Amino acid sequence: MADHSRVYALLAADLSDRGIDVEDVKRRLQQLRVETPSWGYGDSGTRFKTFPWPGAARDVREKLADAAVVHRLTGVCPSVALHIPWDRVDDWAELKEHAASLGLSIGAINPNLFQDDDYRLGSVCNPDPRVRRRAIAHMLECVGIARVTGSMIISLWLADGTNYAGQDSFAERRARLIDCLREVYAAMPPGMRLLIEYKFFEPAFYHTDVPDWGTSYALALKLGAQAQVLVDTGHHAQGTNVEQIVSFLLGEGKLGGFHFNARRYADDDLIAGSVNPFELFLIFHELYTGNGADVALMVDQCHNIEPKIEAMVQSVMNIQAASARALIVDRKALAARQAAGDILGAHRVLVDAFETDVRPLLAQARIDTGLHPDPIAALRESGYEDKVARERGVSARPGGGYPSA
Ligand code: LRH
Ligand code: MN
């Protein structure tokens, strides 16, 4: 600790010299809110294999128990996103109470319109009106679940698309999509938001009905003020400037939320910040440049081979680091150098913030609120993962993968 307070004092002095209000930065770091996904605590895999993890959460109560540990250690994860039917229960009011007893609230409700046999040719874009009715009924059920659990977000991702040119009409699928979403939008109470997530491919491999931010944005504009765009950081074509999309949507008041994760190739769903921490920093820089106050910050990952709770804590810490770096950007210097056309001078203002070791600042922000300065060390010292491994064992049917895998 002695070493921490010396290192922290040095950093705080340096930041103050750079005109940064360190106490304000710590306050904003303590007010950060990152929602974790229930499905990040259970077994998950690829089409090749799902490796069962000792102690992996098997139902929504175990997922909430693990999420409560992540919140207890980080102090910034008081809500959990649910996926329906993966987390379906008979008594949603009781689940809300149970979550509250763990210090948690129910976050975004995610309809699942990609795992039912009926959805082979799509859900709301399906040529068959019976299937579209089914999809609408499921989303209306999710609006009902949100009402009972106190959730104010329906987080919608559509796997809808086609695999071969000519398989279906783009124009007719678009019309079906708009009609169906209008019905769901109309059923939402005031204040509830529909976040429309886009993804440029997979599981469809010719076209995806909501492939990019522009399509999602146009749909959100068409539906109304309670519809916004959800940016999943793993859903873009290689080379896409995600922070520019963030800036544009913020400017339009249409950025509803994020699904943070990391990827090198496709939708790899790896630990946020583990592949391109500079991009994550730039996303937060744009978030703090625009007024991102009511933008829902959510993690969306699946931990196929690594310890799931430690992976979630690491992800939250990486997101906190990106946020801290963005909060110490010398914005006055940046604006002055941008105005002066000082290209590299302006660039270095951002790089200086990114290359600042903010870990002592984050540790102090935790200490100030009675938390352990290093949540990973605290998790390992707690023995929680070993405890649940003993109690829960290894799932015999982890699911996923090719049939015989
Ligand atoms: C789709 C997605 C979507 C979730 C799923 C778990 O790739 O990002 O947000 O429904 O992952
Ligand atoms: Mn997602």
Coordinates of C-alpha atoms and ligand atoms in Angstrom, one line a residue:
M1 CA 0.0 0.0 0.0
A2 CA 2.8 2.4 0.9
D3 CA 4.1 2.0 -2.7
H4 CA 0.5 2.6 -4.0
S5 CA 0.0 5.9 -2.2
R6 CA 3.5 7.1 -3.3
V7 CA 2.8 6.2 -7.0
Y8 CA -0.8 7.6 -6.8
A9 CA 0.5 10.9 -5.3
L10 CA 3.0 11.2 -8.1
L11 CA 0.3 10.6 -10.7
A12 CA -2.2 12.9 -9.1
A13 CA 0.4 15.7 -9.0
D14 CA 1.3 15.1 -12.6
L15 CA -2.4 15.2 -13.7
S16 CA -3.1 18.4 -11.7
D17 CA -0.1 19.9 -13.5
R18 CA -1.9 18.9 -16.7
G19 CA -5.0 20.8 -15.5
I20 CA -6.9 17.7 -14.7
D21 CA -9.4 17.8 -11.7
V22 CA -8.4 14.4 -10.2
E23 CA -11.2 14.4 -7.6
D24 CA -13.7 14.9 -10.4
V25 CA -12.2 12.1 -12.4
K26 CA -12.4 9.7 -9.5
R27 CA -16.0 10.7 -8.9
R28 CA -16.9 10.0 -12.5
L29 CA -15.1 6.7 -12.3
Q30 CA -17.1 5.7 -9.2
Q31 CA -20.3 6.7 -11.0
L32 CA -19.5 4.6 -14.1
R33 CA -22.1 1.9 -14.6
V34 CA -21.3 -1.2 -16.7
E35 CA -24.1 -3.8 -17.1
T36 CA -22.9 -7.5 -17.3
P37 CA -24.7 -10.1 -19.5
S38 CA -26.2 -13.1 -17.7
W39 CA -25.0 -15.3 -20.6
G40 CA -21.3 -14.3 -19.9
Y41 CA -21.4 -16.5 -16.7
G42 CA -22.6 -19.7 -18.3
D43 CA -21.0 -22.2 -20.6
S44 CA -20.7 -21.0 -24.1
G45 CA -18.7 -22.0 -27.2
T46 CA -18.2 -22.0 -30.9
R47 CA -19.8 -24.1 -33.6
F48 CA -16.9 -26.5 -33.0
K49 CA -17.2 -27.1 -29.3
T50 CA -18.5 -25.8 -26.0
F51 CA -16.0 -26.7 -23.2
P52 CA -17.8 -27.1 -19.9
W53 CA -16.2 -24.9 -17.1
P54 CA -16.2 -26.1 -13.5
G55 CA -18.6 -24.0 -11.6
A56 CA -20.1 -22.3 -14.6
A57 CA -23.5 -20.8 -13.8
R58 CA -26.3 -23.1 -14.9
D59 CA -29.4 -20.9 -14.4
V60 CA -30.4 -17.3 -13.9
R61 CA -30.0 -17.4 -10.1
E62 CA -26.4 -18.7 -10.3
K63 CA -25.8 -16.1 -13.0
L64 CA -27.1 -13.4 -10.7
A65 CA -25.0 -14.7 -7.8
D66 CA -21.9 -14.5 -9.9
A67 CA -22.8 -11.0 -11.2
A68 CA -23.3 -9.9 -7.6
V69 CA -19.7 -10.9 -6.9
V70 CA -18.5 -8.9 -9.9
H71 CA -20.4 -5.9 -8.6
R72 CA -19.1 -6.4 -5.0
L73 CA -15.6 -6.4 -6.3
T74 CA -15.8 -3.5 -8.9
G75 CA -18.6 -1.4 -7.4
V76 CA -19.8 -0.4 -10.9
C77 CA -21.9 -3.3 -12.1
P78 CA -25.3 -3.1 -10.3
S79 CA -27.4 -4.5 -13.2
V80 CA -27.6 -7.6 -15.3
A81 CA -28.9 -8.0 -18.8
L82 CA -31.2 -11.0 -19.4
H83 CA -31.7 -13.1 -22.5
I84 CA -35.1 -14.7 -23.1
P85 CA -35.7 -17.7 -23.0
W86 CA -32.2 -18.5 -21.7
D87 CA -33.2 -16.8 -18.3
R88 CA -36.9 -17.4 -18.3
V89 CA -38.6 -17.9 -14.9
D90 CA -42.2 -18.4 -13.8
D91 CA -42.2 -15.4 -11.4
W92 CA -40.5 -12.3 -12.7
A93 CA -41.5 -10.1 -9.7
E94 CA -39.9 -12.7 -7.4
L95 CA -36.7 -12.7 -9.6
K96 CA -36.6 -8.9 -9.4
E97 CA -36.8 -9.2 -5.6
H98 CA -34.1 -11.9 -5.5
A99 CA -31.8 -9.7 -7.6
A100 CA -32.5 -6.7 -5.3
S101 CA -31.5 -9.0 -2.3
L102 CA -28.1 -9.4 -4.1
G103 CA -27.8 -5.7 -4.6
L104 CA -28.6 -6.0 -8.3
S105 CA -31.3 -4.8 -10.7
I106 CA -32.6 -6.4 -13.9
G107 CA -31.1 -4.6 -16.9
A108 CA -31.7 -4.9 -20.6
I109 CA -34.1 -7.6 -21.7
N110 CA -32.8 -9.4 -24.9
P111 CA -35.4 -11.1 -27.0
N112 CA -34.1 -14.3 -28.8
L113 CA -35.3 -14.4 -32.4
F114 CA -32.5 -16.7 -33.6
Q115 CA -32.8 -20.1 -31.9
D116 CA -36.2 -21.3 -32.8
D117 CA -36.7 -23.8 -35.8
D118 CA -39.3 -21.4 -37.1
Y119 CA -36.7 -18.7 -37.7
R120 CA -34.7 -20.5 -40.5
L121 CA -35.8 -17.9 -43.0
G122 CA -35.8 -15.1 -40.5
S123 CA -38.1 -13.8 -37.7
V124 CA -39.7 -10.4 -38.3
C125 CA -38.4 -10.5 -41.9
N126 CA -39.6 -14.0 -42.6
P127 CA -41.9 -14.4 -45.7
D128 CA -44.4 -16.4 -43.5
P129 CA -46.8 -14.1 -41.6
R130 CA -47.3 -16.8 -39.0
V131 CA -43.6 -16.8 -38.1
R132 CA -43.6 -12.9 -38.0
R133 CA -46.6 -13.1 -35.6
R134 CA -44.6 -15.4 -33.4
A135 CA -41.6 -13.1 -33.4
I136 CA -43.8 -10.1 -32.5
A137 CA -45.5 -12.1 -29.7
H138 CA -42.0 -12.9 -28.3
M139 CA -41.0 -9.3 -28.3
L140 CA -44.3 -8.2 -26.7
E141 CA -43.6 -10.9 -24.0
C142 CA -40.2 -9.3 -23.4
V143 CA -41.9 -5.8 -23.1
G144 CA -44.1 -7.4 -20.4
I145 CA -41.1 -8.9 -18.6
A146 CA -39.4 -5.5 -18.7
R147 CA -42.5 -3.9 -17.1
V148 CA -42.5 -6.4 -14.2
T149 CA -38.7 -6.5 -13.6
G150 CA -38.4 -2.7 -13.8
S151 CA -36.1 -2.8 -16.9
M152 CA -36.3 0.2 -19.2
I153 CA -34.5 -1.4 -22.2
I154 CA -35.4 -3.9 -24.8
S155 CA -32.1 -4.8 -26.5
L156 CA -32.9 -6.3 -29.9
W157 CA -30.5 -8.1 -32.2
L158 CA -31.9 -9.8 -35.3
A159 CA -30.0 -12.7 -37.0
D160 CA -32.4 -12.2 -39.9
G161 CA -30.8 -12.4 -43.4
T162 CA -30.2 -14.7 -46.4
N163 CA -27.4 -16.9 -47.6
Y164 CA -27.8 -16.7 -51.4
A165 CA -28.6 -13.9 -53.9
G166 CA -32.3 -14.0 -54.9
Q167 CA -33.3 -16.1 -51.8
D168 CA -35.7 -13.3 -50.8
S169 CA -36.6 -9.6 -51.7
F170 CA -34.7 -6.9 -49.8
A171 CA -37.6 -4.5 -50.2
E172 CA -40.2 -6.9 -48.9
R173 CA -38.1 -7.9 -46.0
R174 CA -37.5 -4.2 -45.1
A175 CA -41.3 -3.6 -45.2
R176 CA -42.0 -6.6 -42.9
L177 CA -39.3 -5.5 -40.5
I178 CA -40.7 -2.0 -40.2
D179 CA -44.3 -3.2 -39.7
C180 CA -43.3 -5.7 -37.0
L181 CA -41.1 -3.2 -35.1
R182 CA -43.8 -0.6 -35.2
E183 CA -46.2 -2.9 -33.4
V184 CA -43.6 -3.6 -30.7
Y185 CA -42.6 0.0 -30.4
A186 CA -46.3 1.0 -29.8
A187 CA -46.5 -1.5 -26.9
M188 CA -43.7 0.0 -24.9
P189 CA -44.6 2.3 -22.0
P190 CA -43.2 5.8 -21.9
G191 CA -39.5 5.9 -21.0
M192 CA -38.8 2.3 -22.1
R193 CA -36.2 2.2 -25.0
L194 CA -35.8 -0.1 -27.9
L195 CA -32.1 -0.5 -28.7
I196 CA -31.6 -1.8 -32.3
E197 CA -28.3 -3.7 -32.6
Y198 CA -26.7 -4.2 -36.0
K199 CA -24.2 -6.8 -37.3
F200 CA -22.7 -7.0 -40.7
F201 CA -22.9 -10.8 -41.1
E202 CA -23.4 -14.2 -39.2
P203 CA -25.3 -16.3 -39.0
A204 CA -26.4 -15.0 -42.5
F205 CA -23.7 -15.1 -45.1
Y206 CA -25.3 -13.2 -48.1
H207 CA -27.1 -10.3 -46.5
T208 CA -28.2 -9.3 -43.0
D209 CA -31.4 -7.3 -42.6
V210 CA -29.9 -4.9 -40.0
P211 CA -26.2 -5.0 -41.1
D212 CA -24.9 -1.6 -40.1
W213 CA -25.4 1.6 -38.0
G214 CA -27.1 3.4 -40.9
T215 CA -29.9 0.8 -41.2
S216 CA -30.4 0.7 -37.5
Y217 CA -30.3 4.5 -37.3
A218 CA -32.9 4.8 -40.1
L219 CA -35.2 2.3 -38.4
A220 CA -34.8 4.2 -35.0
L221 CA -35.7 7.5 -36.7
K222 CA -38.7 5.9 -38.4
L223 CA -40.0 4.4 -35.1
G224 CA -39.5 7.4 -32.8
A225 CA -37.7 8.9 -29.9
Q226 CA -37.8 5.7 -27.7
A227 CA -35.8 3.8 -30.4
Q228 CA -32.0 4.1 -30.6
V229 CA -29.0 2.3 -32.0
L230 CA -26.9 -0.3 -30.1
V231 CA -23.3 -0.5 -31.1
D232 CA -21.7 -3.9 -30.5
T233 CA -18.0 -3.3 -30.9
G234 CA -17.5 -6.7 -32.5
H235 CA -20.1 -6.2 -35.3
H236 CA -18.2 -4.1 -37.9
A237 CA -16.4 -4.9 -41.0
Q238 CA -12.6 -4.8 -40.7
G239 CA -11.3 -1.2 -40.8
T240 CA -14.5 0.4 -39.7
N241 CA -14.0 3.6 -37.6
V242 CA -16.3 2.7 -34.7
E243 CA -15.5 5.9 -32.7
Q244 CA -16.7 8.0 -35.6
I245 CA -20.0 6.1 -35.7
V246 CA -20.3 6.8 -31.9
S247 CA -19.7 10.5 -32.5
F248 CA -22.3 10.7 -35.2
L249 CA -25.0 8.8 -33.3
L250 CA -24.3 10.9 -30.2
G251 CA -24.7 14.0 -32.3
E252 CA -28.0 12.7 -33.5
G253 CA -29.2 11.7 -30.0
K254 CA -29.6 8.2 -31.3
L255 CA -26.8 6.3 -29.5
G256 CA -28.7 4.1 -27.0
G257 CA -26.0 1.7 -25.8
F258 CA -23.0 -0.4 -26.3
H259 CA -22.1 -4.1 -26.2
F260 CA -18.5 -4.1 -25.3
N261 CA -16.2 -6.9 -26.3
A262 CA -13.0 -7.4 -28.4
R263 CA -12.3 -9.0 -31.7
R264 CA -9.4 -9.5 -34.1
Y265 CA -11.2 -11.4 -36.9
A266 CA -15.1 -11.5 -36.7
D267 CA -17.5 -11.4 -33.8
D268 CA -15.0 -13.0 -31.5
D269 CA -16.7 -11.7 -28.3
L270 CA -13.4 -11.6 -26.4
I271 CA -12.6 -9.6 -23.3
A272 CA -13.2 -5.9 -24.0
G273 CA -9.9 -4.0 -24.5
S274 CA -7.9 -7.2 -24.9
V275 CA -7.2 -6.7 -28.6
N276 CA -7.4 -3.0 -29.4
P277 CA -7.4 -0.9 -26.2
F278 CA -6.7 2.3 -28.2
E279 CA -10.1 1.9 -30.0
L280 CA -11.9 1.4 -26.7
F281 CA -10.2 4.5 -25.4
L282 CA -11.2 6.5 -28.5
I283 CA -14.8 5.3 -28.1
F284 CA -14.9 6.6 -24.5
H285 CA -13.2 9.8 -25.7
E286 CA -16.1 10.4 -28.1
L287 CA -18.6 9.3 -25.4
Y288 CA -17.3 12.1 -23.1
T289 CA -17.0 14.6 -26.0
G290 CA -20.7 14.2 -26.7
N291 CA -23.3 14.0 -23.9
G292 CA -23.3 10.2 -23.5
A293 CA -25.0 10.4 -20.1
D294 CA -27.9 8.0 -20.8
V295 CA -25.9 5.6 -23.1
A296 CA -26.2 2.1 -21.7
L297 CA -22.8 0.6 -21.2
M298 CA -23.1 -3.2 -21.4
V299 CA -20.6 -6.1 -21.8
D300 CA -21.6 -8.8 -24.4
Q301 CA -19.0 -11.6 -24.3
C302 CA -18.8 -15.3 -24.2
H303 CA -15.9 -16.9 -22.4
N304 CA -15.3 -20.1 -24.2
I305 CA -12.0 -21.3 -22.6
E306 CA -11.2 -18.9 -19.8
P307 CA -12.6 -18.5 -16.2
K308 CA -15.9 -16.7 -16.6
I309 CA -16.1 -14.5 -13.5
E310 CA -12.4 -13.5 -13.7
A311 CA -12.9 -12.7 -17.4
M312 CA -15.9 -10.5 -16.5
V313 CA -14.0 -8.6 -13.8
Q314 CA -11.0 -8.2 -16.2
S315 CA -13.4 -6.8 -18.9
V316 CA -14.9 -4.3 -16.4
M317 CA -11.4 -3.2 -15.3
N318 CA -10.4 -2.7 -19.0
I319 CA -13.5 -0.6 -19.6
Q320 CA -12.7 1.4 -16.4
A321 CA -9.2 2.0 -17.7
A322 CA -10.5 3.2 -21.1
S323 CA -12.9 5.5 -19.3
A324 CA -10.1 6.8 -17.0
R325 CA -7.8 7.6 -19.9
A326 CA -10.6 9.4 -21.7
L327 CA -11.3 11.4 -18.6
I328 CA -7.7 12.7 -18.3
V329 CA -7.5 14.0 -21.9
D330 CA -6.3 17.6 -21.8
R331 CA -9.3 18.9 -23.7
K332 CA -8.2 22.6 -23.7
A333 CA -4.9 21.7 -25.4
L334 CA -6.7 19.3 -27.8
A335 CA -9.1 22.0 -28.9
A336 CA -6.3 24.6 -29.3
R337 CA -4.1 22.3 -31.4
Q338 CA -7.1 21.2 -33.5
A339 CA -8.0 24.8 -34.1
A340 CA -4.3 25.6 -35.0
G341 CA -4.2 22.7 -37.5
D342 CA -1.4 21.2 -35.3
I343 CA -2.1 17.6 -36.6
L344 CA 0.4 15.7 -34.6
G345 CA 0.3 18.0 -31.6
A346 CA -3.4 17.3 -31.3
H347 CA -2.9 13.6 -31.9
R348 CA -0.2 13.5 -29.1
V349 CA -2.7 15.0 -26.6
L350 CA -4.8 11.9 -27.0
V351 CA -1.8 9.6 -27.1
D352 CA -0.5 11.2 -23.9
A353 CA -3.7 10.3 -22.1
F354 CA -3.8 6.8 -23.6
E355 CA -0.2 6.1 -22.6
T356 CA -0.8 7.4 -19.0
D357 CA -0.8 4.5 -16.5
V358 CA -4.1 5.1 -14.9
R359 CA -4.1 2.0 -12.7
P360 CA -3.1 3.9 -9.5
L361 CA -6.0 6.4 -10.1
L362 CA -8.4 3.5 -10.5
A363 CA -7.0 1.8 -7.4
Q364 CA -7.4 5.0 -5.4
A365 CA -11.0 5.5 -6.7
R366 CA -11.7 2.0 -5.4
I367 CA -10.0 2.5 -2.0
D368 CA -11.9 5.7 -1.6
T369 CA -15.2 3.7 -1.7
G370 CA -13.9 0.9 0.6
L371 CA -13.1 -1.5 -2.3
H372 CA -10.0 -3.6 -2.7
P373 CA -7.6 -1.7 -5.1
D374 CA -7.3 -4.8 -7.3
P375 CA -10.6 -6.6 -8.0
I376 CA -8.8 -9.6 -9.6
A377 CA -6.5 -10.1 -6.6
A378 CA -9.6 -9.8 -4.4
L379 CA -11.5 -12.4 -6.5
R380 CA -8.6 -14.8 -6.3
E381 CA -8.2 -14.3 -2.6
S382 CA -11.9 -14.8 -2.1
G383 CA -11.7 -18.4 -3.4
Y384 CA -15.2 -17.8 -4.8
E385 CA -14.5 -19.5 -8.2
D386 CA -13.2 -22.6 -6.4
K387 CA -16.2 -22.6 -4.1
V388 CA -18.7 -22.6 -6.9
A389 CA -16.6 -25.2 -8.9
R390 CA -17.0 -27.5 -5.8
E391 CA -20.7 -26.7 -5.3
R392 CA -21.8 -26.7 -9.0
G393 CA -19.4 -29.2 -10.6
V394 CA -19.1 -29.5 -14.4
S395 CA -22.2 -29.5 -16.7
A396 CA -22.6 -32.8 -18.4
R397 CA -24.5 -31.2 -21.3
P398 CA -22.7 -27.9 -22.0
G399 CA -24.6 -27.7 -25.4
G400 CA -23.3 -25.9 -28.4
G401 CA -20.9 -27.2 -31.0
Y402 CA -21.7 -29.7 -33.9
P403 CA -24.2 -32.4 -32.8
S404 CA -21.7 -35.1 -31.9
A405 CA -19.1 -32.6 -30.6
Ligands
LRH1 C1 -25.2 -11.3 -31.5 C2 -25.0 -10.7 -30.1 C3 -26.3 -10.2 -29.5 C4 -26.7 -11.2 -28.5 C5 -25.9 -12.3 -28.7 C6 -25.6 -13.1 -27.4 O1 -23.9 -11.6 -32.0 O2 -24.0 -9.8 -30.1 O3 -26.2 -9.0 -28.8 O4 -28.1 -11.5 -28.5 O5 -24.7 -11.8 -29.2
MN2 MN -24.2 -8.0 -28.9

